[in-house]
PDB file of C-alpha atoms in Angstrom:
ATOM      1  CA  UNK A   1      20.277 149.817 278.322  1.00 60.00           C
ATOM      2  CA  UNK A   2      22.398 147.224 280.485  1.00 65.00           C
ATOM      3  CA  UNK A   3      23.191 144.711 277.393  1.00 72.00           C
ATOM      4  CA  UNK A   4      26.012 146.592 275.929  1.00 75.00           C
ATOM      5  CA  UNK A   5      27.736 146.479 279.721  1.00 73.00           C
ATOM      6  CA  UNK A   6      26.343 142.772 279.582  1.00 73.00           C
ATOM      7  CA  UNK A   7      28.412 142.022 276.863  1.00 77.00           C
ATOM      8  CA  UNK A   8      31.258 143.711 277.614  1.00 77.00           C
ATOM      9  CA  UNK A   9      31.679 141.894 281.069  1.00 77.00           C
ATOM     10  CA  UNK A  10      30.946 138.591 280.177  1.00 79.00           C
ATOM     11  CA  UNK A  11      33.539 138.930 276.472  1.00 80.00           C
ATOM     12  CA  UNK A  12      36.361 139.866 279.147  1.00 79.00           C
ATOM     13  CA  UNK A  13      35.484 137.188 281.287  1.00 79.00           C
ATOM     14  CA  UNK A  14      35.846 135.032 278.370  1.00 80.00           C
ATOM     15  CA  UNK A  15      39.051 135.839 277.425  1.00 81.00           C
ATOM     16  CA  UNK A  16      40.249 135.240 281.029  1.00 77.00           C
ATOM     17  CA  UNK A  17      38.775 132.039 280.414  1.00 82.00           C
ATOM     18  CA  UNK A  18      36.368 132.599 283.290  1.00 82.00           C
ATOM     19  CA  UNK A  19      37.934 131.908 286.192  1.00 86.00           C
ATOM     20  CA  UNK A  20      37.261 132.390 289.729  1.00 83.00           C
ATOM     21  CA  UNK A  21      37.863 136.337 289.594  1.00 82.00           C
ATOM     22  CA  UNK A  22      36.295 136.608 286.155  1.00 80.00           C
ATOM     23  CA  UNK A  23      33.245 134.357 287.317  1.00 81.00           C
ATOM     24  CA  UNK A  24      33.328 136.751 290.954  1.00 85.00           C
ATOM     25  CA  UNK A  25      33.236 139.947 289.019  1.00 82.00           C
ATOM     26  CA  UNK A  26      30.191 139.026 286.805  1.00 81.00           C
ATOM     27  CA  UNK A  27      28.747 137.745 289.850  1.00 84.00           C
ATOM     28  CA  UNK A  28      28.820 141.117 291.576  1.00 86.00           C
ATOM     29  CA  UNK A  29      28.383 143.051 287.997  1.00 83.00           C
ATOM     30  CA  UNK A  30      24.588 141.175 288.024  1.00 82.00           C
ATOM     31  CA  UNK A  31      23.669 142.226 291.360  1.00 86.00           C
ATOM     32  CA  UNK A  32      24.382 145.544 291.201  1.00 85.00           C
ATOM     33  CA  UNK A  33      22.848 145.971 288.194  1.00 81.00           C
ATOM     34  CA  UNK A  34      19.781 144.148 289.159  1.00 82.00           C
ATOM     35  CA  UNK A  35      19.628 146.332 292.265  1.00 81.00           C
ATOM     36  CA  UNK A  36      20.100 149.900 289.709  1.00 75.00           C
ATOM     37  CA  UNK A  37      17.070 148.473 287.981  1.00 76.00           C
ATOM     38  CA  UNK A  38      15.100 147.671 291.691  1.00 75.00           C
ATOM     39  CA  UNK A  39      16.031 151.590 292.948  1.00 69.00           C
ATOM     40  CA  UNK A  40      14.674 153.044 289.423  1.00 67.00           C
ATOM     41  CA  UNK A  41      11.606 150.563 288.749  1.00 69.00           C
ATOM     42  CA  UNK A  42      10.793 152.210 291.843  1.00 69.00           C
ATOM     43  CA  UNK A  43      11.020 155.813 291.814  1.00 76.00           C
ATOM     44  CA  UNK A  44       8.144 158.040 292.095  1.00 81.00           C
ATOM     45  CA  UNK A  45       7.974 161.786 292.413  1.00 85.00           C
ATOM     46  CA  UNK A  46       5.960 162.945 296.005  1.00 85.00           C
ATOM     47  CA  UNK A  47       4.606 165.623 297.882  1.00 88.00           C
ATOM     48  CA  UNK A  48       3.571 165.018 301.262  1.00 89.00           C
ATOM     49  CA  UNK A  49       2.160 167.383 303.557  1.00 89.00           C
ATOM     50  CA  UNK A  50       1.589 167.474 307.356  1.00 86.00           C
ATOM     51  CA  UNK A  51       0.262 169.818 309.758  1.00 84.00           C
ATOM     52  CA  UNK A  52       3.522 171.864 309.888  1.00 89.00           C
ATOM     53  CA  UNK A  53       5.550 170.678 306.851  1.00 92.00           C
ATOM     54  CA  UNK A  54       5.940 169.720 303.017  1.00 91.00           C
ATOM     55  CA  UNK A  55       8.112 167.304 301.093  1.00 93.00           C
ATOM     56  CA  UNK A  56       8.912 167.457 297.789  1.00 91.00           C
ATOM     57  CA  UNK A  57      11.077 164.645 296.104  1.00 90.00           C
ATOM     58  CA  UNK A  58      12.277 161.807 294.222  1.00 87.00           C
ATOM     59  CA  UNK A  59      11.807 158.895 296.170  1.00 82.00           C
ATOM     60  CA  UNK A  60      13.732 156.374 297.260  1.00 79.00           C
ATOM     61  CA  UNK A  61      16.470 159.507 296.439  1.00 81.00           C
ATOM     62  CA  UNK A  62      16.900 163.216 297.222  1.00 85.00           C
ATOM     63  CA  UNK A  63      14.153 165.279 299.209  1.00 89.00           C
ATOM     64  CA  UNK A  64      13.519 168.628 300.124  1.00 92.00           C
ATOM     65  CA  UNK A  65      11.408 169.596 303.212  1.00 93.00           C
ATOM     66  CA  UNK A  66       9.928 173.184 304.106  1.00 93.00           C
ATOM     67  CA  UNK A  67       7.832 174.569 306.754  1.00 92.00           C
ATOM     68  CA  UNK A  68       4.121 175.476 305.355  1.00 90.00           C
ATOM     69  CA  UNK A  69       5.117 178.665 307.043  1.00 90.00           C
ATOM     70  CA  UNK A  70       7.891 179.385 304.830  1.00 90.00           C
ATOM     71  CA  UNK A  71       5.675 178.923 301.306  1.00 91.00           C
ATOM     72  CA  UNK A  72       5.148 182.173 299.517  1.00 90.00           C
ATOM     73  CA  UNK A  73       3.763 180.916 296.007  1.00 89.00           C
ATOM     74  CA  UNK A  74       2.305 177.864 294.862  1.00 89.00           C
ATOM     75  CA  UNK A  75       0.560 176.669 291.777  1.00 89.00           C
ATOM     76  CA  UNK A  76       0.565 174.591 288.456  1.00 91.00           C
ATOM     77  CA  UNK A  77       2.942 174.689 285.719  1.00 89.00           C
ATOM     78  CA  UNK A  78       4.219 172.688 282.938  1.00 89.00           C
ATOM     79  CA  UNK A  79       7.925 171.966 283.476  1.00 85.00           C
ATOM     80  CA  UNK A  80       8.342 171.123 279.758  1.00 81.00           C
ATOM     81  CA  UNK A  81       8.120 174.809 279.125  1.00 81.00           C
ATOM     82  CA  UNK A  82      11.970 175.147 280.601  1.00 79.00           C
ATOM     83  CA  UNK A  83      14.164 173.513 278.325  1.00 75.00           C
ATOM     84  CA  UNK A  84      17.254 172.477 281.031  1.00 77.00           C
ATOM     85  CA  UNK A  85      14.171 170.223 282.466  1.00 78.00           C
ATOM     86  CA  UNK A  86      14.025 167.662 279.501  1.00 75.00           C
ATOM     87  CA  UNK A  87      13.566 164.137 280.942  1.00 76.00           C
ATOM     88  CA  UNK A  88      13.795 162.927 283.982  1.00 80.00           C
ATOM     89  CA  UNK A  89      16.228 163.482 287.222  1.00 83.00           C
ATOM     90  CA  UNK A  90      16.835 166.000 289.956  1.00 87.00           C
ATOM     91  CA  UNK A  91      18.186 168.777 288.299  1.00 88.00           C
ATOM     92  CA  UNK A  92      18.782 172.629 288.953  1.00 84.00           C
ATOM     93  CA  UNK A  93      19.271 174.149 292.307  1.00 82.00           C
ATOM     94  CA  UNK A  94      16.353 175.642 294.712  1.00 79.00           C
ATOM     95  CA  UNK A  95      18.109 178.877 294.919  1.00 76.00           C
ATOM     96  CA  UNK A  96      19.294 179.310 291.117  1.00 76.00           C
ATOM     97  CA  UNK A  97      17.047 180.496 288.039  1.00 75.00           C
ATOM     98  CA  UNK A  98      13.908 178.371 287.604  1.00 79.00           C
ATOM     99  CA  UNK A  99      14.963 176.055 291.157  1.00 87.00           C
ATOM    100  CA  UNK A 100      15.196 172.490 291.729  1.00 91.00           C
ATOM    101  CA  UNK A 101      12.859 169.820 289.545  1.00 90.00           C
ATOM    102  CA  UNK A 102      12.097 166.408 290.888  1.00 91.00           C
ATOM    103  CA  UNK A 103      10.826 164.955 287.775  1.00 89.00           C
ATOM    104  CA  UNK A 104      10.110 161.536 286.254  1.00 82.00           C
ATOM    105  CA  UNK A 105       8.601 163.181 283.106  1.00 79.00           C
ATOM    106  CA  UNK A 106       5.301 164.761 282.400  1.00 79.00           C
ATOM    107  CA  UNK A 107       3.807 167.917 281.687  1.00 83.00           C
ATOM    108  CA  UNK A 108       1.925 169.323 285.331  1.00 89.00           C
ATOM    109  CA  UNK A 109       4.084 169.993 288.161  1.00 90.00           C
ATOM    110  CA  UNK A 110       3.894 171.486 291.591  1.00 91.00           C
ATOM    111  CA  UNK A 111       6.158 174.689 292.107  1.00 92.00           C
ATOM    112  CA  UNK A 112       6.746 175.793 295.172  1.00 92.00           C
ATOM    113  CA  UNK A 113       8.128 179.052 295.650  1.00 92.00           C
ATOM    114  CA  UNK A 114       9.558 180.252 299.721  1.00 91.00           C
ATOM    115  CA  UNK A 115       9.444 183.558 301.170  1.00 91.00           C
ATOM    116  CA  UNK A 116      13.438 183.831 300.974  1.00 91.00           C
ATOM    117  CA  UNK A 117      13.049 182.789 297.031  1.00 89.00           C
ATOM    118  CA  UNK A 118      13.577 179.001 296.939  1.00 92.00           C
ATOM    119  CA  UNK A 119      11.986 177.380 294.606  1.00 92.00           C
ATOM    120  CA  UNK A 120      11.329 173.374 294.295  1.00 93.00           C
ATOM    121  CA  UNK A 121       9.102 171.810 291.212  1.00 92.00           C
ATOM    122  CA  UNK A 122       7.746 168.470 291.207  1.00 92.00           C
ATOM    123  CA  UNK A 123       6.190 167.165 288.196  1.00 91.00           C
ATOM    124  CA  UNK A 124       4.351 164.323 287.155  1.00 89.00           C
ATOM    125  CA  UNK A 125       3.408 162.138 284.248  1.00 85.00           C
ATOM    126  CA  UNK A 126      -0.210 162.744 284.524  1.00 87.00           C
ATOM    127  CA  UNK A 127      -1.680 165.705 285.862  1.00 89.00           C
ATOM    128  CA  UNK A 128      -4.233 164.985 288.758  1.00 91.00           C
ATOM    129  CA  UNK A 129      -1.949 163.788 291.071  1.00 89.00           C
ATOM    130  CA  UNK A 130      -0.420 167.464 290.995  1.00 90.00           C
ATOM    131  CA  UNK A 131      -3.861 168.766 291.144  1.00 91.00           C
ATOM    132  CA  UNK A 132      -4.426 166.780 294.339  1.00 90.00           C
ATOM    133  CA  UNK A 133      -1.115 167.841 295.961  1.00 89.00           C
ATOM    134  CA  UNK A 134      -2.364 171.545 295.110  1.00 88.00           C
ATOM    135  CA  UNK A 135      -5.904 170.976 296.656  1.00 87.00           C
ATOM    136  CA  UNK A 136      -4.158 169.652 299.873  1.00 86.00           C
ATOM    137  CA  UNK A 137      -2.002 172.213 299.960  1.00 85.00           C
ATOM    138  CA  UNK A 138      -4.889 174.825 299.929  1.00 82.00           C
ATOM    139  CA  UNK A 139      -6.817 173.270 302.792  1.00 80.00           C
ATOM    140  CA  UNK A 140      -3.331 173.755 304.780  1.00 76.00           C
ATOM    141  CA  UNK A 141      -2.466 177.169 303.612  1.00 73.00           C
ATOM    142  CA  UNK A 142      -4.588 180.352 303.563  1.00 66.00           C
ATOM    143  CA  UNK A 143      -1.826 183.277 303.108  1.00 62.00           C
ATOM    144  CA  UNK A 144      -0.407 182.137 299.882  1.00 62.00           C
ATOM    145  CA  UNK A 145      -0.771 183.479 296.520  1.00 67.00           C
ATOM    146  CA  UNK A 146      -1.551 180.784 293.978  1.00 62.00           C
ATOM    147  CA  UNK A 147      -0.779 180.690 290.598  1.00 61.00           C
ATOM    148  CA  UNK A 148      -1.298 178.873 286.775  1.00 57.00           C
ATOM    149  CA  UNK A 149       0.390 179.055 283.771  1.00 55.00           C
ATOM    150  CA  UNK A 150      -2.143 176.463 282.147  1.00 49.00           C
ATOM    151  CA  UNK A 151      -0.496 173.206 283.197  1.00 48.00           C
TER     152      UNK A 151
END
């Protein structure tokens, strides 16, 4: 994915015969790109709950955190089913049509839907760790309605 960027930097610093700026700009060019490869090597998905709260998110990026006494719904789906979710990436918006997707790609997700209509989805490539995040979620919760579509 980086070579064609590779190549691109280092043919211009060639033709500036790379000099000190040419040899500076590759120089900075490598570590940012190694640094865009540290960030995404390690990205995961996450829910964590606590006594009071839940966090849903795309670590080391974007999270969203709600009170367990806003949650209205909760349950299992498969986020392949909506077809703006292809892939992987923080997409949608909590407040908008199917709500916000933390996803690194999978089929079994966590949806999380608030009393004021929010929703936030978190899926993962394999399905028992959004099984477990359910289960935990249970033992904190007792007035929510739970929900499967199969996932």
């Amino acid at each position: 994915m980086c070579a064609p960027i590779v190549v691109v930097a280092v043919s211009a610093a060639a033709v500036k015969g790379f000099d000190g700026a040419s040899r500076l700009v590759l120089l900075v060019m490598a570590a940012v790109v190694g640094l865009l490869i540290g960030l995404v090597s390690r990205t995961a998905t996450i829910v964590e709950i606590d006594q009071d709260h839940v966090v849903l998110g795309m670590v080391p990026f974007r999270r969203t955190r709600l009170a367990i006494t806003e949650l209205s719904k909760v349950g299992l789906i498969n986020p392949d089913e909506e077809p703006s979710w292809a892939g992987f990436g923080i997409k949608g918006r909590e407040r908008t049509g199917s709500g916000r997707l933390y996803s690194m790609g999978g089929r079994s997700g966590v949806r999380i839907t608030t009393n004021d209509g929010r929703q936030v989805t978190v899926a993962f490539a394999e399905p028992e760790p959004a099984r477990t995040a359910l289960a935990a979620l249970r033992a904190r919760t007792s007035s929510l309605r739970w929900f499967s579509d199969g996932a």
